[in-house]
GROMACS .gro file of C-alpha atoms in nm:
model
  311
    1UNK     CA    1   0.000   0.000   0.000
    2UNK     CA    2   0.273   0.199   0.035
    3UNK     CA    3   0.304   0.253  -0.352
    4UNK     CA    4  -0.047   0.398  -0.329
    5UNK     CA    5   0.086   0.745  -0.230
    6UNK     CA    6   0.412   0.950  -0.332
    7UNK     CA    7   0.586   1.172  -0.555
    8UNK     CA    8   0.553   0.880  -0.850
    9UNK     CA    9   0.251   0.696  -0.788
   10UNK     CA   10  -0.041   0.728  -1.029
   11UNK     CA   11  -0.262   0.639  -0.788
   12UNK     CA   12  -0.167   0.992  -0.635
   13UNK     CA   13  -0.227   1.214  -0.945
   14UNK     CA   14  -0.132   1.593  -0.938
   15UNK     CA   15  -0.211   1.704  -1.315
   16UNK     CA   16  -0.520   1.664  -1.531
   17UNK     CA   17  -0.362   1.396  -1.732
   18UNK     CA   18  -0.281   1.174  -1.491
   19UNK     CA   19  -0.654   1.210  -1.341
   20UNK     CA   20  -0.778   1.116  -1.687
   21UNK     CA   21  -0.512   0.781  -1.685
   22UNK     CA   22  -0.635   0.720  -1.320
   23UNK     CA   23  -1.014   0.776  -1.476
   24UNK     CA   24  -0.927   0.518  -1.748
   25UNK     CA   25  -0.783   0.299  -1.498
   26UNK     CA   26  -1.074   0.262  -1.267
   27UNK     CA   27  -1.293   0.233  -1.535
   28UNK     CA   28  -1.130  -0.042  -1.708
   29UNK     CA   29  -1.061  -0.248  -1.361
   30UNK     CA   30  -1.487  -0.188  -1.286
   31UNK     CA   31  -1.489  -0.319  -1.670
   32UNK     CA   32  -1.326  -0.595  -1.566
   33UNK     CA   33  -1.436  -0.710  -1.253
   34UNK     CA   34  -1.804  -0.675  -1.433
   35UNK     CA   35  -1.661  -0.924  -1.731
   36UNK     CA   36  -1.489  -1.115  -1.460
   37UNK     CA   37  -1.836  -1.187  -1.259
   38UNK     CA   38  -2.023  -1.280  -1.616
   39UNK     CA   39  -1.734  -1.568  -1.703
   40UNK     CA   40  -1.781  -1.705  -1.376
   41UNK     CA   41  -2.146  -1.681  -1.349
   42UNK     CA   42  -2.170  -1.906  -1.683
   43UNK     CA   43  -1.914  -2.131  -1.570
   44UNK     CA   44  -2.100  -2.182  -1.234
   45UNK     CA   45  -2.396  -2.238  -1.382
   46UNK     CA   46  -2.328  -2.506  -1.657
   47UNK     CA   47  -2.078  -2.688  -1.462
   48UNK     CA   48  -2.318  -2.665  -1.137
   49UNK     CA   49  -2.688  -2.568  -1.161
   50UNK     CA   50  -2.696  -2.703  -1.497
   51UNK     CA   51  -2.399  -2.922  -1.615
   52UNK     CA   52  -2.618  -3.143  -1.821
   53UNK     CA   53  -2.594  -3.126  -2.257
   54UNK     CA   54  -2.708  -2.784  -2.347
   55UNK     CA   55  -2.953  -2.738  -2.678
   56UNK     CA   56  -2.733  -2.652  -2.976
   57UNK     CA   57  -2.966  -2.263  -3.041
   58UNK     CA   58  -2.863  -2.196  -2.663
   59UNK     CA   59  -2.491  -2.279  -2.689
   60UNK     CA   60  -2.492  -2.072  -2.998
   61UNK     CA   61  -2.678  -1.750  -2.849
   62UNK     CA   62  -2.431  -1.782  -2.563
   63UNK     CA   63  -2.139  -1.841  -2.779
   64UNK     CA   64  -2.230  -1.543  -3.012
   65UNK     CA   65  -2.368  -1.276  -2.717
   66UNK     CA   66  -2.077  -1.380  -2.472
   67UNK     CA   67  -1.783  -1.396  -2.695
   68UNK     CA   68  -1.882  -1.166  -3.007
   69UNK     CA   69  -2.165  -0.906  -2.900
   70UNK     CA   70  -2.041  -0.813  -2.530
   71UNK     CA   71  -1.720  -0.784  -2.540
   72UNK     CA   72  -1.759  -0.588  -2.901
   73UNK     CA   73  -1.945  -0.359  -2.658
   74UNK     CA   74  -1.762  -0.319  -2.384
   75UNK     CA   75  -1.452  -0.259  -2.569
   76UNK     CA   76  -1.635  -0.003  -2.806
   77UNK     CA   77  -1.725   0.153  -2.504
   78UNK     CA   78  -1.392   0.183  -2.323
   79UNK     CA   79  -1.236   0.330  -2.656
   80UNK     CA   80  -1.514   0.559  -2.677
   81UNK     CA   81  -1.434   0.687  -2.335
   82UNK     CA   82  -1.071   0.686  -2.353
   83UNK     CA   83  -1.046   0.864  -2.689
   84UNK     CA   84  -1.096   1.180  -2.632
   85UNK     CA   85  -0.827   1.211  -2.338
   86UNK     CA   86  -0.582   1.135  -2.622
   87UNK     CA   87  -0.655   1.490  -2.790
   88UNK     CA   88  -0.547   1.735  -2.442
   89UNK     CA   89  -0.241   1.577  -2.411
   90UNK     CA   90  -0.123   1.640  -2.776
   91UNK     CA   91  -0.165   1.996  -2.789
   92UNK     CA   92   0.031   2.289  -2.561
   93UNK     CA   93  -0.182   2.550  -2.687
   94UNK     CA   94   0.014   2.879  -2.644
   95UNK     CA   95   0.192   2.708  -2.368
   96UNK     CA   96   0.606   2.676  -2.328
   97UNK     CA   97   0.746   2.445  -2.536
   98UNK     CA   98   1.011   2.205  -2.386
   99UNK     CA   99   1.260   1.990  -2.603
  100UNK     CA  100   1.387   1.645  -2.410
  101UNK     CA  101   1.609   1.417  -2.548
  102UNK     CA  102   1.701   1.091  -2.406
  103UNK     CA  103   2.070   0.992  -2.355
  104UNK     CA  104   2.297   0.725  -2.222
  105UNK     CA  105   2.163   0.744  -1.962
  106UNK     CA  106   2.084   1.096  -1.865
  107UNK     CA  107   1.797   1.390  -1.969
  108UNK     CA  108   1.871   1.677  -2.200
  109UNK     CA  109   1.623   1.955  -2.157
  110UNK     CA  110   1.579   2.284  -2.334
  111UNK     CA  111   1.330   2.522  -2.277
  112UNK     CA  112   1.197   2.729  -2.611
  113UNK     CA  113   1.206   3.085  -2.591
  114UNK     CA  114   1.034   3.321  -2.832
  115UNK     CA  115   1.314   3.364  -3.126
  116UNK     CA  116   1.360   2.983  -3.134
  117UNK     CA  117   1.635   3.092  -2.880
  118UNK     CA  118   1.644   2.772  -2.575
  119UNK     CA  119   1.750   2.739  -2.195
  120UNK     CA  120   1.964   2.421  -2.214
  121UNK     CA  121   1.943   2.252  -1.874
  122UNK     CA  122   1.973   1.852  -1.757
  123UNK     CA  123   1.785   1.583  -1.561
  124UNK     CA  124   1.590   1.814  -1.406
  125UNK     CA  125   1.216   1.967  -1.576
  126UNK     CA  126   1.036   2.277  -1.442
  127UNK     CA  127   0.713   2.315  -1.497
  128UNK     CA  128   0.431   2.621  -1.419
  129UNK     CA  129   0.106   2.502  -1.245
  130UNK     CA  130  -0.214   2.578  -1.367
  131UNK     CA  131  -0.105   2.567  -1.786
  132UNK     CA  132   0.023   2.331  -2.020
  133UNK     CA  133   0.341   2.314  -2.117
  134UNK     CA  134   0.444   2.071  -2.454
  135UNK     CA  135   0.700   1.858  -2.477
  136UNK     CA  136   0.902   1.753  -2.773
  137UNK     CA  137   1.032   1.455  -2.724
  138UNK     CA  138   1.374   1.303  -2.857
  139UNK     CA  139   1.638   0.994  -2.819
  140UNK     CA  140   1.996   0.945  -2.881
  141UNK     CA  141   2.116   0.597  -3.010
  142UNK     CA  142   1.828   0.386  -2.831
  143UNK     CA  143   1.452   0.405  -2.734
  144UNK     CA  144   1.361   0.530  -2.416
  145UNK     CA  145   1.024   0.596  -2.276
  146UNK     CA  146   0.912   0.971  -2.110
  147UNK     CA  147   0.708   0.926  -1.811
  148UNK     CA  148   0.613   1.132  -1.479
  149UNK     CA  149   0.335   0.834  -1.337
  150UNK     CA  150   0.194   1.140  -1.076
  151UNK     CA  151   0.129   1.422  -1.408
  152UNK     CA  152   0.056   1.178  -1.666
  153UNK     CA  153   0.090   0.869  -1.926
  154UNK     CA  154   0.495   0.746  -2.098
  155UNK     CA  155   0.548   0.850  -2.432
  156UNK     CA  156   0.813   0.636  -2.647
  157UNK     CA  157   1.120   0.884  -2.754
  158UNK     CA  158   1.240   0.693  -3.039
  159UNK     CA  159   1.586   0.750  -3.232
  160UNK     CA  160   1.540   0.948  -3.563
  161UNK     CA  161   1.148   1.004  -3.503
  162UNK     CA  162   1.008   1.363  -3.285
  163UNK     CA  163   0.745   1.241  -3.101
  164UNK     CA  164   0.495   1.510  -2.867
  165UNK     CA  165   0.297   1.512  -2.558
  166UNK     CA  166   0.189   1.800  -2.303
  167UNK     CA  167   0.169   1.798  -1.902
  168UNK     CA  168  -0.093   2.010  -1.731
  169UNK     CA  169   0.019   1.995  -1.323
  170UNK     CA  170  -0.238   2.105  -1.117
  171UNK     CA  171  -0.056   2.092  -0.765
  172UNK     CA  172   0.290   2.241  -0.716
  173UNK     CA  173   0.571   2.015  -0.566
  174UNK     CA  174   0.893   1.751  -0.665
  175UNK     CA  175   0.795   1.475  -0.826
  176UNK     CA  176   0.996   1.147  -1.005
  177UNK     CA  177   0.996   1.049  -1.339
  178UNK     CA  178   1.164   0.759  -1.494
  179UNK     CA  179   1.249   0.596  -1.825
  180UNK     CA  180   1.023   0.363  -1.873
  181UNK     CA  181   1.165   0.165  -2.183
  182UNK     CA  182   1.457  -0.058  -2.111
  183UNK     CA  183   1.723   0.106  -2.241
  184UNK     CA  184   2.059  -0.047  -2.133
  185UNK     CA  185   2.272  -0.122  -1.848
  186UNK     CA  186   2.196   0.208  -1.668
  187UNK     CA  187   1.827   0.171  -1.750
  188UNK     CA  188   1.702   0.172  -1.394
  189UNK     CA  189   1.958   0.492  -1.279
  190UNK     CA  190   1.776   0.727  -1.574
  191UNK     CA  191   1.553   0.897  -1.373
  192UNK     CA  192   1.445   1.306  -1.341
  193UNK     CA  193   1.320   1.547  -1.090
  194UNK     CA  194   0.985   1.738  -1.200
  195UNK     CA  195   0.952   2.099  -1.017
  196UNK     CA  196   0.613   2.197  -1.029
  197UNK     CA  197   0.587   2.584  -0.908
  198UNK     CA  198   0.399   2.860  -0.900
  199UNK     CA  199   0.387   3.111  -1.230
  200UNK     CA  200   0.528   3.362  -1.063
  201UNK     CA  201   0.810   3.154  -0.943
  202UNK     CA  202   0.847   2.989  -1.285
  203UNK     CA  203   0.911   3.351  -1.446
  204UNK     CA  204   1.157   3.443  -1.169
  205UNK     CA  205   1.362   3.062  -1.168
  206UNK     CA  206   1.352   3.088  -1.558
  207UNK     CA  207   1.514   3.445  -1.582
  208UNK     CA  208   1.762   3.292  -1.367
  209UNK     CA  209   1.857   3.011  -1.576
  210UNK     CA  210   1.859   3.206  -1.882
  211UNK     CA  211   2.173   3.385  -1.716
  212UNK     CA  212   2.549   3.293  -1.712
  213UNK     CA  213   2.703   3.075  -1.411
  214UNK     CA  214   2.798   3.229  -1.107
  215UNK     CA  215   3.198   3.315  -1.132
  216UNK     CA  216   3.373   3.150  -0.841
  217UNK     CA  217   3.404   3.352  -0.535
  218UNK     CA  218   3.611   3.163  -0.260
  219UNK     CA  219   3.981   3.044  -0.302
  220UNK     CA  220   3.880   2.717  -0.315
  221UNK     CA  221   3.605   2.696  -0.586
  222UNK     CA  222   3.862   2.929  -0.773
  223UNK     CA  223   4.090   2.620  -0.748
  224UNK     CA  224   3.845   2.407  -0.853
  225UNK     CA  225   3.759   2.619  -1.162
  226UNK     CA  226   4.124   2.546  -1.239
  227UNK     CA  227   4.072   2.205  -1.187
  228UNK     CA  228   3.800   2.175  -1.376
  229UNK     CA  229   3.960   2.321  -1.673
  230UNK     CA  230   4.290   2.165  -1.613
  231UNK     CA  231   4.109   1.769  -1.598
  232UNK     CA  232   3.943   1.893  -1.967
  233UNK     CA  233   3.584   1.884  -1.819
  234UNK     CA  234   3.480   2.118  -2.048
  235UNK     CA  235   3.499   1.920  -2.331
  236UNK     CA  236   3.168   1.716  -2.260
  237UNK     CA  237   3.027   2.055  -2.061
  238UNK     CA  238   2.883   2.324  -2.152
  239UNK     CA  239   2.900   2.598  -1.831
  240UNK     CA  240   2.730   2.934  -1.980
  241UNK     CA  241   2.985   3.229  -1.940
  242UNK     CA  242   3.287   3.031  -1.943
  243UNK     CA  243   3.500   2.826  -2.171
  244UNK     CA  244   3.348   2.549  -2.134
  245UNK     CA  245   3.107   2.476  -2.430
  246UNK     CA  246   3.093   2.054  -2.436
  247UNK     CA  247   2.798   1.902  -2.568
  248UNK     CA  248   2.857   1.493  -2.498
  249UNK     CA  249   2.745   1.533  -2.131
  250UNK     CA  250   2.487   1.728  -1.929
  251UNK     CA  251   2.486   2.117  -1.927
  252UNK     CA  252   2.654   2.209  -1.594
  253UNK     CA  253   2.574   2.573  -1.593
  254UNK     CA  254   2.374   2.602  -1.279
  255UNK     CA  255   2.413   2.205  -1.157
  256UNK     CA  256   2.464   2.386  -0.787
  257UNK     CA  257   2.058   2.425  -0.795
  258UNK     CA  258   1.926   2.139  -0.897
  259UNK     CA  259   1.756   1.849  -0.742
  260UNK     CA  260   1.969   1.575  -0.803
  261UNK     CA  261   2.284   1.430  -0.978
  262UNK     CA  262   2.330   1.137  -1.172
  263UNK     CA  263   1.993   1.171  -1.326
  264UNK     CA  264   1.809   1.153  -0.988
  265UNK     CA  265   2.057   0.875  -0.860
  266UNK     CA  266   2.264   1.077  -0.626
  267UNK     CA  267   2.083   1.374  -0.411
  268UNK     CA  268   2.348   1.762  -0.394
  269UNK     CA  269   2.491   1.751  -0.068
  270UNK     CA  270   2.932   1.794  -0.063
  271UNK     CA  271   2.940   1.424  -0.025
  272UNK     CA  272   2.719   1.331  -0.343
  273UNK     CA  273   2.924   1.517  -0.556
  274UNK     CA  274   3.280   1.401  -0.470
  275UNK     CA  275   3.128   1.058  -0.448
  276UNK     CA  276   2.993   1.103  -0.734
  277UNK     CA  277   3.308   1.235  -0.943
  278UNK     CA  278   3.501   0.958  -0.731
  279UNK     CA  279   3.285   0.673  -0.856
  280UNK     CA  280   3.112   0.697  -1.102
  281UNK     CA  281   3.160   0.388  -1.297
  282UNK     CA  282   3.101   0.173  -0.991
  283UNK     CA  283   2.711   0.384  -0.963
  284UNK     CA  284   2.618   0.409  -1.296
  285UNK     CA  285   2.730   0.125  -1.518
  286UNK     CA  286   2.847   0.193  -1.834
  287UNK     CA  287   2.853   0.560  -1.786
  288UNK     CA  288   3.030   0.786  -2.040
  289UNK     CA  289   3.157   0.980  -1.747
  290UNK     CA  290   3.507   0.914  -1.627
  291UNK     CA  291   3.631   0.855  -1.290
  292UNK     CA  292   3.839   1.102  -1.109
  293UNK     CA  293   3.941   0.870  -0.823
  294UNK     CA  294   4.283   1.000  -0.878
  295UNK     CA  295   4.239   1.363  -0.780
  296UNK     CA  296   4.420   1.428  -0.436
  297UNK     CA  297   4.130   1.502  -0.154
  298UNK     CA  298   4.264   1.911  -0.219
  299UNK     CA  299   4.171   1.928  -0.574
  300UNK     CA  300   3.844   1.698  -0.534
  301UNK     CA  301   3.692   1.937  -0.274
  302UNK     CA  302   3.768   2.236  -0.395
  303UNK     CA  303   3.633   2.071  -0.719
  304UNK     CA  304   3.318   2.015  -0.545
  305UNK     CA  305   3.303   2.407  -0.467
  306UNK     CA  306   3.305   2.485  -0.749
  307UNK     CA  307   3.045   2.280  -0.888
  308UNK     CA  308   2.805   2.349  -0.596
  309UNK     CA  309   2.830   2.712  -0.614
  310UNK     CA  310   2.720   2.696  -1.035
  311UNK     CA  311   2.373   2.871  -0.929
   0.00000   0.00000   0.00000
């Protein structure tokens, strides 16, 4: 029962589409249990009340209503409800626009901007509550599978094909969302944060990520700029305002706010990061991502202040 409740539960939906999937859902299982009942009423009753040779018109009128005409109806019935949910989660309206591309095994995210221009972030998606945002969906190499159980349904994000689907959250807060397509051996550690907040807050955070990273202040993120640039980070990261302008791995640019590393595998504290840059082959296998295991403790914390103050 515990699964019942929770930041990725659709039985705990916070958006219109995932009230219309838990709609469907209950629907169907009522569907069911009804269907359920019928089968076992007619097998109770020739195999008890009345297990003797049944006349050849009634086995055919039960054959034909119970396995041609009822379930025809129920079914058309069921796709006649769930139709029509398909339609609101295809269109944004004059919503934001969000691009999301599946990696190995990590989230690209870009938010469109009037002038085609884009906020590139990673493994993290903001949302406004109260509209509908779009999303454009997109995979690298392999299919992977969009889905946020407590705001709506998956979508497949398939290599070479753009495929679409909107979110309208109703109820601000942090919730998970996973790939949902096997994708590899880091399948299960490609997961997301979704921030649901307020308009007003949306504006404010967006502005914010729109802007360059935060220049080092202290001695010892300064030495862990140098770091940075001196282990050739910055040719797999981008860091807006800087040199760094990589495009293999996850836009670092303001890392130092978000949710989670790893792709929601590791939470932001000191400790997640260095064990993070320490080990990361042994957490994620198969990660692109080297290990620094050989930095001395000096240059991995200072390192690690660096990277927590990109806000």
């Amino acid at each position: 029962m515990s699964s019942c409740a929770g930041r990725q539960s659709v039985l705990d939906p916070a958006g219109i589409d995932a009230l219309s999937v838990y709609d469907l859902a209950r629907v169907m299982f009522i569907g069911a249990i009804v269907l359920w009942l019928m089968v076992g009423a007619l097998f109770i009753y020739a195999t008890r009340i009345r297990p003797q040779e049944m006349p050849r018109r009634t086995a055919e009128m039960v054959i034909i209503g119970g396995g041609l005409v009822f379930p025809v109806l129920l079914l058309s019935g069921l796709l006649v409800y769930s139709l029509p949910m398909m339609g609101a989660q295809r269109v944004a309206d004059d919503g934001m626009r969000v691009h999301v591309t599946a990696e190995q095994w990590w989230w690209r995210v870009e938010y469109e901007l009037p002038g085609d221009e884009r906020i590139v972030s990673a493994n993290e998606l903001r949302l406004p509550v109260g509209a509908r945002t779009g999303l454009v969906l997109n995979a690298k190499k392999v299919i992977h599978s969009f889905w946020v159980p407590a705001l709506g349904g998956k979508t497949d994000m398939i290599p070479g094909r753009e495929t679409f689907m909107s979110l309208a959250p109703e109820r601000p807060g942090v919730y998970r969302g996973q790939c949902a397509e096997f994708c590899g051996a880091s399948h299960a550690l490609m997961a997301f944060e979704t921030v649901v907040m307020a308009p007003q807050d949306f504006a404010v955070w967006l502005a914010a990520e729109a802007g360059d990273a935060v220049p080092p202040a202290t001695p010892q993120a300064i030495r862990g700029a140098r770091v940075f640039a001196r282990e050739g980070c910055g040719a797999c990261h981008a860091i807006r305002g800087t040199a760094a302008i990589g495009q293999v791995g996850p836009d670092l640019t303001h890392i130092g706010t978000r949710a989670s590393l790893a792709a929601g595998t590791l939470g932001t504290t000191p400790e997640d990061f260095a064990r993070w840059l320490g080990h990361a082959e042994d957490i994620k296998p198969e990660v692109a991502m080297p290990t620094y295991d050989y930095l001395s403790p000096a240059d991995l914390a200072a390192l690690v202040a660096y990277l927590k103050g990109l806000t």
